Coordinates of C-alpha atoms in Angstrom, one line a residue:
M1 CA -20.2 8.2 52.1
N2 CA -23.1 9.4 50.0
T3 CA -25.0 10.2 53.2
L4 CA -22.2 12.7 54.0
L5 CA -23.1 14.8 51.0
D6 CA -25.6 17.7 51.7
G7 CA -26.4 18.7 48.1
T8 CA -29.1 17.4 45.8
Q9 CA -26.7 15.7 43.4
Q10 CA -26.1 12.5 45.5
T11 CA -26.5 10.2 42.5
G12 CA -24.8 10.1 39.1
G13 CA -21.4 11.2 40.4
T14 CA -18.1 9.3 40.9
W15 CA -15.8 8.8 43.8
T16 CA -12.0 8.9 43.6
D17 CA -9.4 8.2 46.3
N18 CA -6.1 10.0 47.2
Q19 CA -4.4 8.6 44.1
G20 CA -7.2 9.7 41.8
D21 CA -8.4 6.1 41.3
T22 CA -12.1 5.6 40.9
V23 CA -13.8 3.9 43.8
S24 CA -16.2 1.4 42.4
N25 CA -16.5 -1.1 45.3
V26 CA -17.7 -0.9 48.9
I27 CA -14.8 0.3 51.1
T28 CA -13.9 -2.4 53.7
I29 CA -13.0 -0.4 56.8
T30 CA -11.2 -3.2 58.5
D31 CA -8.7 -3.3 55.6
L32 CA -7.6 0.3 56.3
S33 CA -4.8 1.2 58.7
P34 CA -5.3 4.0 61.2
A35 CA -5.0 7.3 59.3
T36 CA -7.1 10.0 57.5
Y37 CA -8.2 9.2 54.0
N38 CA -9.5 11.7 51.4
Y39 CA -12.2 10.9 48.9
T40 CA -13.5 13.2 46.2
Y41 CA -17.0 13.1 44.8
T42 CA -17.5 14.6 41.3
V43 CA -20.7 15.4 39.5
T44 CA -20.8 16.6 35.9
T45 CA -23.9 18.1 34.3
D46 CA -24.7 19.9 31.1
C47 CA -24.0 23.2 33.0
N48 CA -20.8 22.5 34.8
T49 CA -18.7 20.1 36.9
D50 CA -18.6 20.2 40.7
S51 CA -16.8 18.2 43.3
A52 CA -16.8 17.7 47.1
L53 CA -14.1 16.4 49.5
V54 CA -15.0 13.8 52.2
Q55 CA -12.4 12.8 54.8
L56 CA -12.6 9.4 56.5
T57 CA -10.5 9.0 59.7
I58 CA -9.7 5.5 61.0
I59 CA -8.9 5.6 64.8
Q60 CA -6.4 3.1 66.3
G61 CA -8.3 0.6 68.6
T62 CA -7.1 -0.2 72.1
E63 CA -4.9 -3.2 72.5
I64 CA -3.9 -4.9 75.7
L65 CA -1.3 -7.7 75.8
P66 CA -1.3 -10.4 78.4
E67 CA 2.3 -9.5 79.5
D68 CA 1.1 -5.9 80.1
V69 CA -1.3 -7.0 82.9
I70 CA -0.5 -7.8 86.5
V71 CA -3.2 -9.3 88.8
L72 CA -2.6 -9.5 92.5
S73 CA -2.8 -13.2 93.5
P74 CA -3.0 -15.0 95.9
I75 CA -5.2 -12.9 98.2
C76 CA -7.0 -13.7 101.5
Q77 CA -10.8 -13.7 101.8
G78 CA -12.0 -10.1 102.4
E79 CA -9.2 -8.5 100.4
N80 CA -9.3 -6.7 97.1
S81 CA -7.3 -8.0 94.1
T82 CA -5.4 -5.1 92.4
V83 CA -5.1 -5.1 88.6
T84 CA -2.4 -3.1 87.0
I85 CA -2.3 -2.5 83.2
F86 CA 0.8 -1.0 81.4
N87 CA 1.4 0.5 78.0
L88 CA -2.1 1.9 77.5
A89 CA -2.5 5.3 75.8
D90 CA -3.4 8.1 78.2
G91 CA -7.2 8.7 78.4
N92 CA -10.4 7.6 79.9
Y93 CA -11.6 4.0 79.5
S94 CA -14.5 1.6 80.3
L95 CA -13.4 -2.0 80.8
N96 CA -15.9 -4.9 80.7
Y97 CA -14.8 -8.0 82.6
S98 CA -16.3 -11.3 83.9
L99 CA -15.4 -13.7 86.8
T100 CA -15.7 -17.4 86.6
G101 CA -14.7 -20.3 88.9
S102 CA -15.2 -20.0 92.6
N103 CA -16.8 -16.6 92.1
T104 CA -19.0 -15.9 89.1
L105 CA -20.1 -12.5 87.8
D106 CA -20.8 -11.5 84.2
N107 CA -20.1 -8.2 82.4
Q108 CA -18.8 -6.0 85.2
I109 CA -17.8 -2.5 84.3
V110 CA -14.9 -0.5 85.7
L111 CA -14.1 3.1 84.7
F112 CA -10.5 4.4 84.9
T113 CA -8.2 7.1 83.7
V114 CA -4.7 6.2 82.3
V115 CA -1.9 8.6 83.2
D116 CA 1.6 8.0 82.0
N117 CA 0.5 4.8 80.1
E118 CA -0.3 3.0 83.4
V119 CA -3.4 2.4 85.6
S120 CA -4.4 0.3 88.6
F121 CA -7.9 -0.6 89.8
D122 CA -9.4 -3.1 92.3
I123 CA -11.6 -6.1 91.9
D124 CA -13.6 -5.6 95.1
A125 CA -13.5 -8.2 97.9
T126 CA -17.3 -8.5 97.7
Q127 CA -16.9 -10.0 94.2
L128 CA -14.2 -12.4 95.5
S129 CA -16.0 -13.7 98.6
N130 CA -15.6 -17.4 98.0
P131 CA -12.3 -19.1 98.5
G132 CA -10.7 -21.1 95.6
T133 CA -9.6 -20.1 92.1
T134 CA -11.4 -17.4 90.2
T135 CA -10.7 -16.5 86.6
L136 CA -10.7 -12.9 85.6
V137 CA -11.6 -12.4 81.9
F138 CA -11.3 -9.1 80.0
N139 CA -14.2 -9.0 77.5
S140 CA -13.8 -5.5 75.9
I141 CA -12.5 -2.0 76.5
L142 CA -14.1 1.2 75.4
N143 CA -12.0 4.4 74.9
T144 CA -14.7 6.9 76.1
G145 CA -12.8 9.8 74.4
T146 CA -12.9 8.3 70.9
N147 CA -15.9 6.1 71.6
C148 CA -14.0 3.2 70.0
E149 CA -14.7 -0.2 71.6
T150 CA -12.3 -3.2 71.2
V151 CA -13.2 -6.8 71.8
L152 CA -10.4 -8.4 73.8
I153 CA -9.4 -12.0 73.2
G154 CA -7.1 -14.2 75.2
L155 CA -7.0 -12.0 78.3
S156 CA -7.7 -14.2 81.3
F157 CA -6.0 -14.3 84.7
E158 CA -6.3 -16.6 87.7
I159 CA -6.9 -15.2 91.2
E160 CA -6.3 -17.6 94.1
I161 CA -8.5 -16.7 97.1
L162 CA -7.2 -18.2 100.3
P163 CA -9.7 -19.0 103.1
L164 CA -9.4 -17.1 106.4
L165 CA -8.6 -19.1 109.6
A166 CA -12.2 -19.8 110.7
L167 CA -14.0 -21.3 113.7
A168 CA -17.7 -21.8 114.5
N169 CA -19.3 -21.4 117.9
N170 CA -19.8 -25.1 118.1
N171 CA -16.1 -25.6 117.9
L172 CA -15.6 -24.1 121.4
T173 CA -16.4 -25.6 124.7
V174 CA -15.7 -24.2 128.2
P175 CA -17.0 -26.4 131.1
N176 CA -18.5 -24.7 134.1
V177 CA -16.1 -24.5 137.0
C178 CA -16.1 -23.3 140.6
L179 CA -15.0 -19.8 141.6
G180 CA -11.2 -19.6 141.8
T181 CA -10.7 -22.6 139.4
P182 CA -8.9 -22.1 136.1
I183 CA -11.1 -22.7 133.0
I184 CA -10.1 -24.8 130.1
V185 CA -11.0 -23.6 126.6
Q186 CA -11.5 -26.7 124.4
I187 CA -11.4 -26.5 120.6
S188 CA -12.7 -29.5 118.7
G189 CA -14.0 -30.3 115.2
A190 CA -12.1 -27.3 113.8
T191 CA -11.7 -28.7 110.3
N192 CA -10.8 -25.3 108.9
L193 CA -7.6 -25.1 111.0
T194 CA -4.9 -27.3 109.5
N195 CA -2.4 -29.0 111.9
G196 CA -0.1 -26.3 113.3
T197 CA 0.5 -23.8 116.0
Y198 CA -1.9 -20.9 116.5
Q199 CA -2.6 -18.0 118.8
F200 CA -6.0 -16.7 119.9
V201 CA -6.6 -13.2 121.2
Y202 CA -9.9 -13.2 123.2
S203 CA -12.0 -10.9 125.4
I204 CA -14.3 -11.7 128.4
P205 CA -16.5 -8.9 129.5
N206 CA -16.6 -8.4 133.3
A207 CA -13.3 -10.4 133.7
N208 CA -10.1 -8.8 135.0
P209 CA -8.3 -8.3 132.7
I210 CA -11.0 -8.2 130.0
T211 CA -8.6 -9.2 127.1
G212 CA -6.0 -12.0 126.9
N213 CA -3.8 -14.1 124.6
S214 CA -3.9 -17.9 124.6
G215 CA -0.2 -18.2 123.8
D216 CA 0.9 -21.0 121.4
V217 CA -1.9 -23.6 120.9
V218 CA -1.1 -26.7 119.0
I219 CA -4.1 -27.8 116.8
T220 CA -4.0 -31.5 115.8
D221 CA -6.9 -32.9 113.7
G222 CA -9.0 -29.9 114.6
A223 CA -8.5 -30.2 118.4
G224 CA -6.6 -28.3 121.0
Q225 CA -7.0 -26.4 124.2
F226 CA -5.6 -23.6 126.4
T227 CA -6.1 -22.5 130.1
I228 CA -7.2 -19.2 131.6
P229 CA -6.4 -18.6 135.3
G230 CA -9.2 -18.6 137.8
S231 CA -8.0 -15.3 139.2
V232 CA -9.3 -13.6 136.0
F233 CA -12.9 -14.1 137.3
P234 CA -13.6 -11.8 140.2
T235 CA -17.1 -13.1 140.9
A236 CA -19.3 -16.1 140.2
G237 CA -21.7 -15.7 137.3
N238 CA -22.2 -16.2 133.6
Y239 CA -19.4 -15.1 131.2
T240 CA -18.9 -15.1 127.5
L241 CA -15.5 -15.6 125.8
T242 CA -15.2 -14.1 122.3
F243 CA -12.2 -14.7 120.0
N244 CA -11.0 -11.4 118.6
S245 CA -8.3 -12.8 116.3
I246 CA -6.8 -16.0 115.1
T247 CA -3.2 -16.0 113.9
S248 CA -1.0 -18.8 112.6
E249 CA 2.8 -19.2 112.6
T250 CA 2.8 -20.6 109.0
L251 CA -0.5 -19.8 107.3
P252 CA -0.9 -16.5 105.5
C253 CA -4.5 -15.5 106.1
N254 CA -5.0 -14.5 109.7
N255 CA -8.5 -13.8 110.8
L256 CA -8.8 -10.5 112.7
N257 CA -12.5 -10.8 113.3
P258 CA -13.6 -14.4 113.7
A259 CA -16.7 -13.5 115.6
V260 CA -17.0 -16.8 117.5
S261 CA -17.9 -17.0 121.2
V262 CA -18.7 -19.5 123.9
S263 CA -20.7 -18.9 127.2
F264 CA -19.9 -20.6 130.5
E265 CA -20.6 -20.2 134.2
I266 CA -18.4 -19.7 137.1
L267 CA -20.2 -21.5 139.9
P268 CA -20.2 -20.0 143.4
A269 CA -19.0 -21.8 146.5
A270 CA -22.0 -23.2 148.2
T271 CA -22.9 -20.7 150.9
I272 CA -26.2 -19.8 152.6
T273 CA -26.9 -17.3 149.8
E274 CA -25.6 -19.1 146.7
A275 CA -28.9 -19.7 144.9
L276 CA -30.2 -16.8 142.9
V277 CA -33.8 -15.9 142.0
S278 CA -34.5 -13.6 139.1
L279 CA -37.8 -12.4 137.5
S280 CA -37.9 -11.3 133.9
A281 CA -39.5 -8.0 133.1
I282 CA -43.2 -8.3 133.8
C283 CA -46.0 -7.0 131.7
A284 CA -49.5 -6.5 133.2
N285 CA -51.9 -9.3 132.3
S286 CA -49.0 -11.5 131.0
D287 CA -47.3 -14.5 132.5
G288 CA -44.1 -13.8 134.5
T289 CA -41.2 -16.3 134.5
V290 CA -39.2 -16.8 137.7
S291 CA -35.8 -18.2 137.2
I292 CA -33.7 -20.0 139.9
T293 CA -29.9 -20.3 139.1
N294 CA -26.8 -21.3 141.0
A295 CA -28.9 -23.6 143.3
T296 CA -26.0 -26.0 143.0
N297 CA -26.5 -27.3 146.5
L298 CA -29.7 -28.9 145.2
S299 CA -29.6 -32.3 143.6
N300 CA -31.5 -32.8 140.4
G301 CA -35.2 -33.4 141.1
T302 CA -38.6 -31.9 141.6
Y303 CA -39.2 -29.6 144.6
Q304 CA -42.2 -28.0 146.2
V305 CA -41.5 -24.3 146.3
T306 CA -43.6 -21.8 148.3
Y307 CA -43.4 -18.2 147.2
Q308 CA -45.0 -14.9 148.2
I309 CA -45.7 -11.7 146.3
T310 CA -46.1 -8.4 148.2
G311 CA -46.5 -4.7 147.0
A312 CA -48.9 -3.7 144.3
I313 CA -50.1 -7.4 144.3
T314 CA -50.5 -9.8 147.2
H315 CA -50.3 -13.5 146.4
N316 CA -49.1 -16.8 147.9
D317 CA -48.7 -20.1 146.2
T318 CA -46.9 -23.5 146.4
I319 CA -45.9 -25.1 143.1
S320 CA -43.7 -27.9 141.8
V321 CA -40.3 -26.8 140.3
E322 CA -37.8 -29.1 138.6
I323 CA -34.2 -28.3 139.4
L324 CA -31.6 -29.6 136.9
D325 CA -27.9 -28.7 137.4
G326 CA -28.9 -26.0 139.8
V327 CA -31.3 -24.3 137.4
G328 CA -35.1 -24.2 137.4
S329 CA -38.1 -21.9 136.7
F330 CA -41.8 -21.5 137.2
I331 CA -44.6 -19.3 135.9
I332 CA -46.6 -16.7 137.7
P333 CA -49.9 -16.7 135.7
S334 CA -51.2 -13.6 134.0
N335 CA -54.4 -13.7 136.1
V336 CA -52.2 -13.0 139.1
L337 CA -50.2 -10.1 137.5
V338 CA -53.2 -7.9 136.8
S339 CA -52.1 -4.6 138.4
A340 CA -49.2 -2.3 137.5
G341 CA -46.7 -1.2 140.1
E342 CA -43.8 -2.4 142.2
I343 CA -43.9 -6.0 143.6
T344 CA -41.5 -8.1 145.7
L345 CA -41.1 -11.8 145.2
S346 CA -39.8 -14.0 148.0
I347 CA -39.3 -17.8 148.0
N348 CA -40.0 -18.9 151.6
Q349 CA -39.6 -22.6 151.5
I350 CA -38.1 -25.5 149.5
N351 CA -38.2 -29.0 150.7
S352 CA -34.5 -30.2 150.3
N353 CA -30.9 -29.2 150.5
I354 CA -28.0 -31.3 149.3
G355 CA -24.4 -30.1 149.0
N356 CA -22.7 -29.3 145.6
A357 CA -19.2 -29.8 144.3
C358 CA -18.1 -26.2 145.1
G359 CA -18.4 -26.2 148.9
T360 CA -20.6 -26.7 151.9
P361 CA -24.3 -27.5 151.8
G362 CA -27.1 -25.0 152.5
H363 CA -29.4 -22.8 150.5
T364 CA -31.6 -19.7 150.7
F365 CA -33.0 -17.5 148.0
N366 CA -32.8 -13.7 147.5
S367 CA -35.9 -11.5 147.2
V368 CA -36.6 -9.8 143.9
T369 CA -38.2 -6.4 143.5
L370 CA -39.3 -5.0 140.1
T371 CA -42.2 -3.1 138.5
I372 CA -45.1 -4.6 136.6
E373 CA -45.4 -2.5 133.5
N374 CA -48.8 -1.4 132.1
V375 CA -48.1 -0.1 128.6
E376 CA -50.6 2.5 127.4
T377 CA -52.8 2.2 124.3
P378 CA -51.3 4.1 121.3
E379 CA -53.1 7.1 119.9
L380 CA -53.6 7.9 116.2
I381 CA -53.3 11.4 114.9
E382 CA -56.4 12.9 113.4
G383 CA -56.9 11.5 109.9
G384 CA -54.0 9.1 110.4
N385 CA -56.1 6.2 109.1
S386 CA -56.6 7.8 105.7
F387 CA -54.3 7.4 102.7
C388 CA -54.3 8.1 99.0
E389 CA -54.6 5.1 96.8
D390 CA -51.6 6.1 94.7
V391 CA -49.3 6.0 97.7
N392 CA -49.5 2.3 98.2
A393 CA -49.4 2.9 102.0
T394 CA -47.9 0.2 104.2
I395 CA -47.8 -0.7 107.9
A396 CA -44.8 1.6 108.2
N397 CA -46.9 4.6 107.0
L398 CA -49.6 3.7 109.5
S399 CA -47.0 3.6 112.3
N400 CA -45.8 7.1 111.3
N401 CA -49.3 8.4 112.2
I402 CA -49.2 7.1 115.7
D403 CA -48.5 9.9 118.3
S404 CA -45.6 8.1 120.0
D405 CA -41.8 7.8 119.6
Q406 CA -41.9 4.2 120.9
T407 CA -41.9 1.0 118.8
I408 CA -45.3 0.2 117.3
I409 CA -46.4 -3.4 116.5
W410 CA -49.5 -4.0 114.4
Y411 CA -51.6 -7.2 114.7
D412 CA -54.5 -8.8 112.9
A413 CA -56.5 -9.3 116.1
P414 CA -57.2 -7.4 119.3
L415 CA -55.6 -10.2 121.4
N416 CA -52.7 -12.5 120.4
G417 CA -52.9 -12.8 116.6
N418 CA -50.2 -12.4 114.0
A419 CA -47.9 -9.3 113.7
Y420 CA -47.6 -7.5 110.4
S421 CA -44.3 -6.5 108.9
D422 CA -43.6 -2.9 108.2
S423 CA -43.7 -3.6 104.4
T424 CA -47.3 -5.0 104.5
V425 CA -49.5 -3.0 102.1
L426 CA -52.7 -1.6 103.8
V427 CA -56.1 -2.8 102.6
D428 CA -59.1 -0.4 102.5
G429 CA -61.7 -1.1 105.2
Q430 CA -59.5 -3.6 107.1
V431 CA -59.0 -3.2 110.8
Y432 CA -55.5 -3.2 112.2
Y433 CA -54.6 -3.3 115.9
A434 CA -51.7 -1.2 117.2
S435 CA -49.7 -2.0 120.3
I436 CA -46.8 0.0 121.8
Q437 CA -43.8 -2.2 122.6
S438 CA -41.8 -0.9 125.5
S439 CA -38.0 -1.2 125.9
S440 CA -38.6 -4.2 128.2
G441 CA -40.7 -6.0 125.5
C442 CA -44.1 -5.3 127.0
G443 CA -47.0 -4.5 124.7
S444 CA -50.1 -2.4 125.3
T445 CA -52.7 -3.9 127.6
L446 CA -55.3 -2.7 125.2
R447 CA -54.6 -2.4 121.5
L448 CA -55.8 0.5 119.3
A449 CA -58.2 -0.6 116.6
V450 CA -57.8 1.4 113.4
T451 CA -59.9 1.0 110.3
V452 CA -57.9 2.0 107.2
S453 CA -59.4 4.2 104.5
I454 CA -57.8 4.2 101.1
R455 CA -59.2 7.1 99.1
D456 CA -59.1 8.6 95.7
C457 CA -57.0 11.8 96.2
T458 CA -57.8 13.4 92.9
D459 CA -59.7 16.2 94.9
I460 CA -58.7 18.3 97.8
I461 CA -59.1 17.0 101.4
I462 CA -60.2 19.6 103.9
P463 CA -59.8 18.7 107.6
D464 CA -62.6 19.7 110.0
G465 CA -60.1 20.7 112.7
F466 CA -56.5 21.2 113.8
S467 CA -54.6 21.7 117.0
P468 CA -51.8 24.3 116.8
N469 CA -50.2 23.5 120.2
D470 CA -46.6 23.1 119.0
D471 CA -46.5 19.4 119.6
G472 CA -45.5 18.8 116.0
I473 CA -48.7 17.0 115.1
N474 CA -51.6 18.7 113.2
D475 CA -50.3 22.2 114.1
F476 CA -51.4 23.7 110.8
F477 CA -54.7 23.9 108.8
V478 CA -53.5 21.8 105.8
I479 CA -55.8 21.3 102.8
K480 CA -54.3 18.3 101.1
N481 CA -53.7 18.3 97.3
I482 CA -54.8 22.0 96.9
R483 CA -51.4 23.3 95.8
I484 CA -51.1 20.6 93.2
L485 CA -54.7 20.8 91.8
Y486 CA -55.3 24.5 92.2
P487 CA -51.9 26.3 92.2
N488 CA -53.6 29.8 91.9
F489 CA -55.9 29.4 94.9
D490 CA -56.2 31.9 97.7
L491 CA -57.6 31.1 101.2
E492 CA -59.3 33.5 103.6
I493 CA -60.1 32.8 107.3
F494 CA -62.8 34.7 109.2
N495 CA -64.1 34.8 112.8
R496 CA -67.8 34.6 113.5
Y497 CA -68.1 38.4 113.2
G498 CA -66.8 38.3 109.6
N499 CA -63.5 39.8 110.4
I500 CA -60.7 38.4 108.2
L501 CA -57.9 36.8 110.2
Y502 CA -55.7 35.2 107.6
K503 CA -55.2 35.3 103.9
G504 CA -52.8 33.0 102.0
N505 CA -52.1 31.2 98.8
A506 CA -49.8 28.5 97.4
A507 CA -46.7 30.5 98.4
S508 CA -47.9 31.1 102.0
Q509 CA -47.4 29.0 105.1
D510 CA -50.5 27.1 106.1
W511 CA -52.6 28.8 108.7
D512 CA -51.2 28.1 112.2
G513 CA -54.1 29.6 114.3
T514 CA -52.5 33.0 114.7
S515 CA -53.6 36.5 113.7
D516 CA -53.0 40.1 114.6
K517 CA -56.7 40.7 114.4
G518 CA -59.6 39.6 116.6
I519 CA -59.6 38.2 120.1
Q520 CA -56.2 36.8 121.1
I521 CA -55.1 34.6 124.1
G522 CA -51.4 35.7 124.2
G523 CA -49.2 37.0 121.6
N524 CA -51.1 36.6 118.3
K525 CA -52.6 33.2 119.2
L526 CA -56.4 32.9 118.6
P527 CA -58.6 31.1 121.1
A528 CA -60.2 27.7 120.5
G529 CA -63.4 27.7 118.6
V530 CA -65.1 27.6 115.2
Y531 CA -63.6 29.7 112.3
F532 CA -64.9 30.1 108.8
F533 CA -63.0 29.9 105.5
I534 CA -63.5 30.8 101.8
I535 CA -61.4 29.1 99.1
N536 CA -61.1 30.9 95.8
F537 CA -59.8 28.3 93.3
N538 CA -59.0 30.9 90.6
D539 CA -59.0 28.2 87.8
G540 CA -61.8 29.7 85.7
N541 CA -64.1 26.7 86.5
R542 CA -64.6 25.8 90.1
E543 CA -66.8 28.1 92.2
P544 CA -65.4 29.4 95.6
L545 CA -66.0 27.0 98.5
Q546 CA -67.0 28.1 102.0
G547 CA -66.7 26.0 105.2
R548 CA -65.8 25.9 108.8
V549 CA -62.9 24.5 110.8
Y550 CA -62.5 23.9 114.5
L551 CA -59.4 25.3 116.2
S552 CA -58.4 23.2 119.3
R553 CA -55.9 24.2 121.9

């Protein structure tokens, strides 16, 4: 308490309490009940006697009893657990808690306001992601109004987290069937589903109807099945069945987003056009893959296939193709696909035809027409290879300097090579190779080689040209770093006759190639050509700088 005295007589005096008793020992705060205590300090000198009053207030700490806490349990995975506390004084608090058991987190903080002696808050589902028993422990509580913190003892509560009804993709099987035949959805190895009765809501794009309900399905030892009528599938082809929800008659935690699916094929009846040929998107100077599907009238084996390409490329060849379960493929090599443009692929001959299980024998193949894509080489904006060393520029920064809104992939070699990630930090003097990746996955036929320059940006950088053509790139004469290094600068632009065309400073917009003086090409736009500038740094040290800049239209 001596430190609370502001006079010079902080020694030699005596302390007395409310009852006038002399205080001779250290006051033990923990022995005092919440209240305000008065202490008097008295100093007597040869001249006079003086005293000062010091008040000590003990504030009531925050107490929480176990019976005043309700914790929501059990809960399902993905749900919050709500905690309600009663009999707390109104005010603002900060509660420190930890989780142990199936979910472990130390010293989490929750802030809340108590109104009418009651408050509720949530333990977020992200903190309770693992099923099992998690113990919630209250460590301490801070009254942020009084700034008094109380360590809490014996406040732990169990939260039981029940698992959702879950399946994995490999638990589902749908055998391929012929068009018009019902499909059987088989569930096996579903160890997360206890024995019982379930319902599965599913969706199948391109089916009619798209959504359906399995009805009651009995799962025994992780296995069960249900049937979908053949009339649901209007055409032959590939389908994907996705479970949208799993519900149980007895278990509490239904899964409304199981995110499991299985793909299957509805086989066509064997007709003269049942086999399908498809050609993936083709990039110039890259291999093209030809796929044969639904050739179910062909027995498994190797066939000699003769094909023809017409259009932008003319080519004929006979190659060996293995057909397995009606599916096969072959490669058109990159040295054939050298020209961009539209081509048509036709398979003219195959050496066998054997019937399949879906109908009569016979086979032919459709023609396929598509465009060979030649992706252009990307272009770098002027100065786009240069970065300040304090920026720690990455591949993403380099991509931002490419004049394109398409996806840019950077490689360590002009052909093939390894692709860089966007977070890769650029290295001074290293060459990087840029390729545009089209929406079809094709890359640039020729990659752009860029040598990166990492510079010390402690001085201004003056470009030697700019192009104010309203394309959003390099539209202004921007002198980098000048506003930071020389905030009092002014800039003047002249034509070759010495006429001033522009004057600006740190508060002005950078010069955009316009002026109301001199020769103009429409509105106030100046023609392409060389212009001259003077920079007055106005810092008391650096002399004015003269130079030239080329304006390009």
